[in-house]
XYZ file of N, CA and C in Angstrom:
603
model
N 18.267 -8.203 1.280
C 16.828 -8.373 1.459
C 16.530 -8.599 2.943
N 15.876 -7.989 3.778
C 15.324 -8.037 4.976
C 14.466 -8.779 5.412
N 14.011 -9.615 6.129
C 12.904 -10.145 6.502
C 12.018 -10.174 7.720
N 11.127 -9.252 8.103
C 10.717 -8.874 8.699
C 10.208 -9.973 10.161
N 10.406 -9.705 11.396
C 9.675 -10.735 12.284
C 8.525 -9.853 12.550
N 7.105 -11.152 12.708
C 5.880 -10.768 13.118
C 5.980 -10.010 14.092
N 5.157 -8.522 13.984
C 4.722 -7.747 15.117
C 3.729 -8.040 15.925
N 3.717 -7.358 17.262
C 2.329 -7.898 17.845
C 1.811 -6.748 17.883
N 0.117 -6.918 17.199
C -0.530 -5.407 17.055
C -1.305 -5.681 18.462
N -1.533 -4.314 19.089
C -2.513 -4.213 20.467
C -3.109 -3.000 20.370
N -4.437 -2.983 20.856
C -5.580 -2.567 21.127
C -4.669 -1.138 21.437
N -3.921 -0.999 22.044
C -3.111 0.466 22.780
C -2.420 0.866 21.100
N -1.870 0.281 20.474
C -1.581 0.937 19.095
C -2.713 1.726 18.055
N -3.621 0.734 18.155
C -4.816 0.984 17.403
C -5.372 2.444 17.806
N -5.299 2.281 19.140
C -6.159 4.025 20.232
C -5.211 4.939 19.824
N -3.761 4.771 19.724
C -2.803 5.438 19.379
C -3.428 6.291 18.202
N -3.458 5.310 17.209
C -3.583 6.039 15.897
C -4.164 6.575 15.509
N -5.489 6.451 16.369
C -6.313 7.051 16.141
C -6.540 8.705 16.630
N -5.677 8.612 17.830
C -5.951 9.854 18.428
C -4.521 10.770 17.902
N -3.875 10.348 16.983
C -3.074 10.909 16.030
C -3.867 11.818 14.795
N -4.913 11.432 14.818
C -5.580 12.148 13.752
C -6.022 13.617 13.902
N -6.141 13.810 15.284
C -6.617 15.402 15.557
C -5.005 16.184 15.541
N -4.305 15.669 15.351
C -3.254 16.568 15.079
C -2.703 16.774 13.894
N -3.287 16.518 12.526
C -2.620 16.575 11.800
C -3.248 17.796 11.068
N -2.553 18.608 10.089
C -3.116 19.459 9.498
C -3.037 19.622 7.963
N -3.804 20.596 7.079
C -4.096 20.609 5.980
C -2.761 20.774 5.467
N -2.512 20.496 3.958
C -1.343 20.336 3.145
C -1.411 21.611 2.399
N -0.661 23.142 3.042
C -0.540 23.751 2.328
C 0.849 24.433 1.510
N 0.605 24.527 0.336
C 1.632 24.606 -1.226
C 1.504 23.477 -2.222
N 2.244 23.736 -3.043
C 2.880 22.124 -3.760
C 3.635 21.267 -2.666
N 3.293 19.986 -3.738
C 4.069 18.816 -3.048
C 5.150 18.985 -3.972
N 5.873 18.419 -3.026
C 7.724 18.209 -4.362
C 7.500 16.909 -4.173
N 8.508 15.950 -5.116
C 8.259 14.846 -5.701
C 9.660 14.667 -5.608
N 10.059 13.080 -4.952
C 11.269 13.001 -4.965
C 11.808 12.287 -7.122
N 12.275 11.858 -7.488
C 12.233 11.401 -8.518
C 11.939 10.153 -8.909
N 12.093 8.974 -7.627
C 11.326 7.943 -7.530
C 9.671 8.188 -7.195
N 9.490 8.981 -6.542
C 7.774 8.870 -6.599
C 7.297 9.604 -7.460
N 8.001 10.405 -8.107
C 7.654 10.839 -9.980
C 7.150 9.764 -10.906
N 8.052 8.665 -10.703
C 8.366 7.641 -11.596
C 7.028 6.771 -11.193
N 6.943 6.367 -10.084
C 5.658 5.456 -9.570
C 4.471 6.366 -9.906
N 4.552 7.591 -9.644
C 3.125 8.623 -10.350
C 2.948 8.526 -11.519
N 3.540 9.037 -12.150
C 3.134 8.846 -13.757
C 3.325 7.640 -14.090
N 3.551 6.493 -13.841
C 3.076 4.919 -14.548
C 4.349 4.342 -15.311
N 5.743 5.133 -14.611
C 6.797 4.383 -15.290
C 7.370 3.413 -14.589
N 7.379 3.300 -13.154
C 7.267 2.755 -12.593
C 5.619 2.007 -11.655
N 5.634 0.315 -11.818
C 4.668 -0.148 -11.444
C 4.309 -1.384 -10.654
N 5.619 -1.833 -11.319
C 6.449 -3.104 -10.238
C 7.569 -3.198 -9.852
N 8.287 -4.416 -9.163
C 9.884 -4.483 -8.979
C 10.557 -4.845 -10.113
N 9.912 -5.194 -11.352
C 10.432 -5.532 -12.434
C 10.707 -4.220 -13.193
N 10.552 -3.430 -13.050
C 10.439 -1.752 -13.466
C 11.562 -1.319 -12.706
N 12.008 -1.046 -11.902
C 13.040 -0.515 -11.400
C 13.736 -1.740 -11.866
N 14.202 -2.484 -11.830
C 15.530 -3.407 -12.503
C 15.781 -2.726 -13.788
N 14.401 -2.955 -14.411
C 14.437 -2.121 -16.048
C 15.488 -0.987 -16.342
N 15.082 -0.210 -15.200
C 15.346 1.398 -15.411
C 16.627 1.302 -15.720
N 17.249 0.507 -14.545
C 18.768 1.074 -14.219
C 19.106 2.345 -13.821
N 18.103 2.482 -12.959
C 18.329 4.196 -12.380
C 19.224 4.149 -10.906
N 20.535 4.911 -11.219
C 21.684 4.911 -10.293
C 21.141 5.315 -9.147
N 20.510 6.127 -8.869
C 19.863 7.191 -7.411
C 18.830 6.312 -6.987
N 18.438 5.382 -7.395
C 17.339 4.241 -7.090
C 18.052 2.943 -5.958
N 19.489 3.280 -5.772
C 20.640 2.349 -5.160
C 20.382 2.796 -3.471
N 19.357 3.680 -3.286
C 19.109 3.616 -1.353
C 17.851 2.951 -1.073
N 17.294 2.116 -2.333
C 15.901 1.657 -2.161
C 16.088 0.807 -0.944
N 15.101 0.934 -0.055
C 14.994 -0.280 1.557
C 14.129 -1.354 0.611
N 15.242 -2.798 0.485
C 13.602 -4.141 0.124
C 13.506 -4.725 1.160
N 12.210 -5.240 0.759
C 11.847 -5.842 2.084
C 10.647 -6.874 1.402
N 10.755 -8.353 2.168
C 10.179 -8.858 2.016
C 9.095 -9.722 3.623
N 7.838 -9.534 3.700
C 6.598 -9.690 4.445
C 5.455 -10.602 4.267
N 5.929 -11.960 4.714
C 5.225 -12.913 4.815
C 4.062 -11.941 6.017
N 2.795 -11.846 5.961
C 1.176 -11.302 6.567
C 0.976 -12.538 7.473
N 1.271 -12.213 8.467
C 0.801 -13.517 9.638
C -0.309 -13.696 9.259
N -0.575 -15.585 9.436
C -1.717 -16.329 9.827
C -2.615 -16.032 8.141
N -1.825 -15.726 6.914
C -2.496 -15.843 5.681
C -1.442 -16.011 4.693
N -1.939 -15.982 3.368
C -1.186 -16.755 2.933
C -0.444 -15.848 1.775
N -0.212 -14.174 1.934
C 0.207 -13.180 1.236
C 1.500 -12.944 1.787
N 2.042 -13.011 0.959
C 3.948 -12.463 0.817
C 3.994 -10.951 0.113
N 4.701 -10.180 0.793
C 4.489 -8.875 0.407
C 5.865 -8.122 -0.084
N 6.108 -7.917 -1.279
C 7.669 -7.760 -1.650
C 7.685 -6.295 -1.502
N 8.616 -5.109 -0.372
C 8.423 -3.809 -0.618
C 9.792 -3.499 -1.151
N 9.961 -2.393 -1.751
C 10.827 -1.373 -2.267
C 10.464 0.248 -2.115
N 10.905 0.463 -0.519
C 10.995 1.750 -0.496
C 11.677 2.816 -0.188
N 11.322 4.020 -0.467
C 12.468 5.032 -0.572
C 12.182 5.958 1.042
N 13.350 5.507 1.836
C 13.349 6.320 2.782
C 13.788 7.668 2.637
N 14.078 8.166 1.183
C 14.541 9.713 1.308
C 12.942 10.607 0.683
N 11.673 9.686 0.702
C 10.826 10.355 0.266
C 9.553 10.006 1.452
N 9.674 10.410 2.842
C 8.817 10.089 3.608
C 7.342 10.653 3.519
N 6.216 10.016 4.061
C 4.746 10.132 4.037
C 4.217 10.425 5.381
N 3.602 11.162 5.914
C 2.754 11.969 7.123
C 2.718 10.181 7.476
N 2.759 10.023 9.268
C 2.860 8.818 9.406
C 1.328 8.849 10.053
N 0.662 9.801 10.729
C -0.988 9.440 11.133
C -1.585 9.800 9.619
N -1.743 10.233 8.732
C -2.381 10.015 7.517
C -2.162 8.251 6.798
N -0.983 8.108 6.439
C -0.631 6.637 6.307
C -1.592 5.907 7.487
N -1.649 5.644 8.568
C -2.051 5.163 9.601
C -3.898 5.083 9.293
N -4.246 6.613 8.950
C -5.861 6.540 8.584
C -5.884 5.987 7.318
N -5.558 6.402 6.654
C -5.659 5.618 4.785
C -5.483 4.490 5.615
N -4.769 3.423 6.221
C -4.987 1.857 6.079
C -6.033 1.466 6.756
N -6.575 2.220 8.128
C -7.622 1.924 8.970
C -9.006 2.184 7.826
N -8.885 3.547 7.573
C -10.207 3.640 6.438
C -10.436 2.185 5.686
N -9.556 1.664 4.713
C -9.419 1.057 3.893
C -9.871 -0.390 4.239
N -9.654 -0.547 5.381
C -9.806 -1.845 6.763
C -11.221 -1.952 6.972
N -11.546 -0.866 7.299
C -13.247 -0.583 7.972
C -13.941 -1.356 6.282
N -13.774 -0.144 5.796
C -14.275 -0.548 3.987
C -14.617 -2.100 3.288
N -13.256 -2.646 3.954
C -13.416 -3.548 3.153
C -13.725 -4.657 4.119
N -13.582 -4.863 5.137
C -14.601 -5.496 5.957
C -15.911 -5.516 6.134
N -16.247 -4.396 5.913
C -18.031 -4.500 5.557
C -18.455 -5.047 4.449
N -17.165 -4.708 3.085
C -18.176 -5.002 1.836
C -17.852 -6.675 1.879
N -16.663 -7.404 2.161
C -16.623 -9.326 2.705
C -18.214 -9.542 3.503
N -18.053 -9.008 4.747
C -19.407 -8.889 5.664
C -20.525 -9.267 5.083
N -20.649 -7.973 4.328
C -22.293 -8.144 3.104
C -21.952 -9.025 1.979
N -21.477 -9.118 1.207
C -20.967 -9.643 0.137
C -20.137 -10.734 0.147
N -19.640 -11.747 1.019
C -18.285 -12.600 0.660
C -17.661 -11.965 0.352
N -16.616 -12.746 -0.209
C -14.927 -12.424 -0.518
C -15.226 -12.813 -2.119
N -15.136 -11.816 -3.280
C -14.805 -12.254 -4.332
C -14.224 -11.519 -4.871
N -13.495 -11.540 -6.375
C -12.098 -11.000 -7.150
C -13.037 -9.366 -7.104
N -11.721 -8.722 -6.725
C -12.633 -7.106 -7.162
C -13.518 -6.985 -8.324
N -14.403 -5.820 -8.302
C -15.099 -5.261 -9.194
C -14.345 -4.461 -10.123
N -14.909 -4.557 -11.128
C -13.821 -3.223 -12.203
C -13.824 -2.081 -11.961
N -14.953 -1.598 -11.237
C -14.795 -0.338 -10.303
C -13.966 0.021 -9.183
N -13.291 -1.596 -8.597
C -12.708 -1.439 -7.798
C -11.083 -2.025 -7.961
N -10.716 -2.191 -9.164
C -9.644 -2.478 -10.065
C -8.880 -1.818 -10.725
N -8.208 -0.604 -10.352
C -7.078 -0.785 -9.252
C -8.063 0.207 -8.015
N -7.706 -0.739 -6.894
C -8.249 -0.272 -5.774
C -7.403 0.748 -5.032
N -8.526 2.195 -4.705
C -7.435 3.174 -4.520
C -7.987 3.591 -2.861
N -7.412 4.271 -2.297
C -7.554 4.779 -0.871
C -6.935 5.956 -1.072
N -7.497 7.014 -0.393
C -6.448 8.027 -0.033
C -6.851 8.562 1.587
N -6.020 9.886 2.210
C -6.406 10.229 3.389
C -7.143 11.820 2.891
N -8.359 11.259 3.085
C -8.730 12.354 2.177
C -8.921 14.106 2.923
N -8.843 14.201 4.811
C -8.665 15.060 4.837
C -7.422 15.856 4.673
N -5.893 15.339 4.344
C -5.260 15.688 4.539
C -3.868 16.264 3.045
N -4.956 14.675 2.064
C -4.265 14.419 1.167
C -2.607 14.221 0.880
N -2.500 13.683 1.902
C -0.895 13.368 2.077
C -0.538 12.358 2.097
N -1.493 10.960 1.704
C -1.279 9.691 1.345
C -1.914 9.127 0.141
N -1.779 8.295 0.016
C -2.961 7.543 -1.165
C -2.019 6.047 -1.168
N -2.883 5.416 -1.726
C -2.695 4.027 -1.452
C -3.530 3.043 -2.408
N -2.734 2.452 -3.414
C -3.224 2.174 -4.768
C -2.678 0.748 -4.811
N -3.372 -0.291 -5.155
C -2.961 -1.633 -5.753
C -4.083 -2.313 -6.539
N -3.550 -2.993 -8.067
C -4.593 -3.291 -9.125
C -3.903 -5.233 -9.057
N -4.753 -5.786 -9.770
C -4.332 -7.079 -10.443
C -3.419 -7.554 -11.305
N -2.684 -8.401 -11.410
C -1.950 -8.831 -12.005
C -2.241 -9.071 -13.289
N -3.429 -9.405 -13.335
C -4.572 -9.523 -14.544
C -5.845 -9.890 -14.618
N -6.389 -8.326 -14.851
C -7.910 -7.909 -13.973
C -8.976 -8.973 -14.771
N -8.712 -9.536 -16.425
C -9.535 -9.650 -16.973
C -9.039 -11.448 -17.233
N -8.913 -12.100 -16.353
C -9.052 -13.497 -16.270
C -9.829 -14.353 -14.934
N -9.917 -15.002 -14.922
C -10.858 -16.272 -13.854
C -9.471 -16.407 -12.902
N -8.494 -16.626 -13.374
C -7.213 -17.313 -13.028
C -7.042 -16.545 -11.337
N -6.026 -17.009 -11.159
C -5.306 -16.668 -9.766
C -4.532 -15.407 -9.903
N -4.212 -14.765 -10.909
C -3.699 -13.579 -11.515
C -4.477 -12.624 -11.162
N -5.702 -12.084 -9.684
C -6.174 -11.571 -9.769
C -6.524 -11.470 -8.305
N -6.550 -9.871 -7.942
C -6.740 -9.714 -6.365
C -8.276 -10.069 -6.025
N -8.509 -9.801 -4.708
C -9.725 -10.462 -4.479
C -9.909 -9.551 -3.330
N -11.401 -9.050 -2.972
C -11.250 -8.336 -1.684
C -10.605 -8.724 -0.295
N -10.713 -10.136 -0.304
C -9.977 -10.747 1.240
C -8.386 -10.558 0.940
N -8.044 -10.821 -0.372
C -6.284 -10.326 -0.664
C -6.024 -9.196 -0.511
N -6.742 -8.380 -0.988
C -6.841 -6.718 -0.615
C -6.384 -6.582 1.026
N -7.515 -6.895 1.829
C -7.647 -6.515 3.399
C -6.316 -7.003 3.991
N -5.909 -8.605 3.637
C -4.571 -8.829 4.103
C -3.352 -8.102 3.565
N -3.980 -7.357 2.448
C -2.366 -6.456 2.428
C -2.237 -5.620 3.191
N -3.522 -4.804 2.919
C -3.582 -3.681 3.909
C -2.777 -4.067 5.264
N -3.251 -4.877 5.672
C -2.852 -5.723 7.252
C -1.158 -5.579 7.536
N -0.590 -6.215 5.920
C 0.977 -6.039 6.024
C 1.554 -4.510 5.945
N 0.442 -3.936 4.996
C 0.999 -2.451 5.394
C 0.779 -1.364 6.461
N 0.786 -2.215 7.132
C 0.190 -1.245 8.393
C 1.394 -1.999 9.535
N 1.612 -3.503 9.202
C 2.738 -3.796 10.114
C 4.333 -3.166 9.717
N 4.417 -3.832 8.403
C 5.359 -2.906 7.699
C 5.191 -1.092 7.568
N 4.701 -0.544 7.345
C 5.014 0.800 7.322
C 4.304 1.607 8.379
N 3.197 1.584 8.827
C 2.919 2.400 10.321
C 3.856 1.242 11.731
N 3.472 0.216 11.841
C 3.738 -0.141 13.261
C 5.298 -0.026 13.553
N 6.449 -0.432 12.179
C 7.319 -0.674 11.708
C 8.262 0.994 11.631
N 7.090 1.555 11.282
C 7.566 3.307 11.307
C 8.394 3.334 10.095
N 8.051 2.377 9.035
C 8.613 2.953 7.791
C 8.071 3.792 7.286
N 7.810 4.845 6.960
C 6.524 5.710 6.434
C 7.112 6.493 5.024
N 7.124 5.661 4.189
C 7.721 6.247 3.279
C 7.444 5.599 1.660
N 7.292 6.911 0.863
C 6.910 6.148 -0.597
C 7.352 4.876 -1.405
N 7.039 4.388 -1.593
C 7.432 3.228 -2.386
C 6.098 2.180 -3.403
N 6.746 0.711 -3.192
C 5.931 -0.361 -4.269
C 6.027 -1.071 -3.659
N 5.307 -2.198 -4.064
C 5.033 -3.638 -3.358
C 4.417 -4.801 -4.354
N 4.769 -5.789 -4.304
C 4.505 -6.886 -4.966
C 3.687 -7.078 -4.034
N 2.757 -8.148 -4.612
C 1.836 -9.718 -3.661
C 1.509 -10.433 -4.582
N 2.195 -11.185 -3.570
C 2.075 -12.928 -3.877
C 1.478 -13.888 -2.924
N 0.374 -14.595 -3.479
C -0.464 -15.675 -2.984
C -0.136 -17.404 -3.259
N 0.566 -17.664 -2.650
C 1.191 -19.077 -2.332
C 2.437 -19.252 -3.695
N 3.183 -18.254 -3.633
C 4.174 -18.304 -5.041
C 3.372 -17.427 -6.191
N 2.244 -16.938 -6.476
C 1.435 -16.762 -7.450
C 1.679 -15.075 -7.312
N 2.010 -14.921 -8.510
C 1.920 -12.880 -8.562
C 0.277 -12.622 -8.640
N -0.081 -11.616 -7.750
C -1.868 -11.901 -7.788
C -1.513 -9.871 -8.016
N -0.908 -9.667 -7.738
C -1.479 -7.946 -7.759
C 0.015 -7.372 -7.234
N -0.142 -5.494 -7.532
C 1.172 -4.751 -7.520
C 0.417 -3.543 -6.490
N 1.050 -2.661 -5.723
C 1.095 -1.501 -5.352
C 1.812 -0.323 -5.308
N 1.083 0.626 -4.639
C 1.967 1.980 -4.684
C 1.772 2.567 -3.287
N 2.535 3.165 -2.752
C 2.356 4.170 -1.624
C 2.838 5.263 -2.054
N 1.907 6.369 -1.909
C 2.726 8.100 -2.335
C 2.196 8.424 -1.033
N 2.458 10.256 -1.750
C 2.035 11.194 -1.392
C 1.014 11.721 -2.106
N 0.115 12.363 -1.519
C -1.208 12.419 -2.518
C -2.419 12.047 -2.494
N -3.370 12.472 -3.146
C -4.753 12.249 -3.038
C -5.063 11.501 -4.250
N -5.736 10.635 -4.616
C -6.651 9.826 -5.753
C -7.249 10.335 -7.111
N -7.404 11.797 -6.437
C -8.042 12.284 -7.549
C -6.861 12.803 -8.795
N -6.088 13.138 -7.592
C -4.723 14.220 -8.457
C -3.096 13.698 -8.647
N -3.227 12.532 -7.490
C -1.899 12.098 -7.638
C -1.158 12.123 -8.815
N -1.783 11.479 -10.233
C -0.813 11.121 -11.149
C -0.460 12.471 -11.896
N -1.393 13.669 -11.691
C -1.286 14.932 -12.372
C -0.239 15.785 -11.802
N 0.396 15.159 -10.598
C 1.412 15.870 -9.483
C 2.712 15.359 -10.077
N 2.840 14.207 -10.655
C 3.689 13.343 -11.038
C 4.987 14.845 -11.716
């Protein structure tokens, strides 16, 4: 298990990434699917408790990693597959999009447990469709702590952007979060767009 030391993000990374975006281009053919991001597409895989399940032998190059989110209070458990990499300026816009988003709706709105519209909360890069970026609740339909919240949302995002763009992991996988010991919500990183991902599976 790895444990990541805090990065320092700067204003010169941020310009970076951004001006990564005029170079990227449209996704043309099929996508191939390694057999782990098969498994996270179609819904057989959904947590880290799912791959233990499997007992899937070819699942033995998974990178874990575990990501205490500076200065909050989210622990971020990853499991990912470096033999199934993701466009690293698409990854980079899917988390900035997702950032902008959800800072406005805290802004206007406070910080409260997602909407059911927004349960499981999805992102993708939508000109390019070569990312998507999905995480739901632990359990959407209680009061309890079992349940993401838009400010838990934004700080993940935060870890996935230290962990997989700044970090240059860029590659499919899952993620736990946990809020002071508490399982609050699960994720996914593919390849793919929102609309179609699980039909690619």
């Amino acid at each position: 298990m790895t444990r990541m030391k805090k990065p320092i993000l700067s204003l010169l990374s941020v310009l970076s990434l951004v001006s990564l975006s005029l170079s990227s281009s449209l996704i043309s053919g099929p996508l191939h699917r390694s057999p782990f991001e098969s498994l996270i597409a179609n819904g057989s895989i959904t947590s880290l408790d799912d791959i233990a399940k499997l007992h899937l032998p070819n699942l033995n190059t998974l990178e874990n990693i575990d990501y205490q989110v500076p200065n909050t209070a989210i622990l971020l458990r990853f499991a990912l597959h470096p033999g199934s990499p993701i466009d690293r300026a698409a990854l980079g816009r899917t988390i900035l999009t997702a950032q902008r988003s959800l800072r406005q709706y805290i802004q206007d709105n406070g910080d409260a447990y997602l909407d059911d519209a927004d349960d499981p909360y999805e992102v993708d890069d939508r000109r390019t469709g070569k990312c998507m970026i999905g995480m739901k609740s632990t359990k959407k339909y209680t009061t309890g702590d079992e349940r993401l919240r838009y400010g838990r949302v934004l700080d993940t995002f935060q870890g996935l952007f230290d962990v997989l763009y700044l970090a240059r992991r860029c590659y499919v996988g899952i993620f736990q979060i946990e809020d002071v010991g508490e399982v609050v919500g699960t994720g996914k990183v593919l390849v793919g767009n929102v609309n179609f991902v699980a039909s690619l599976a």
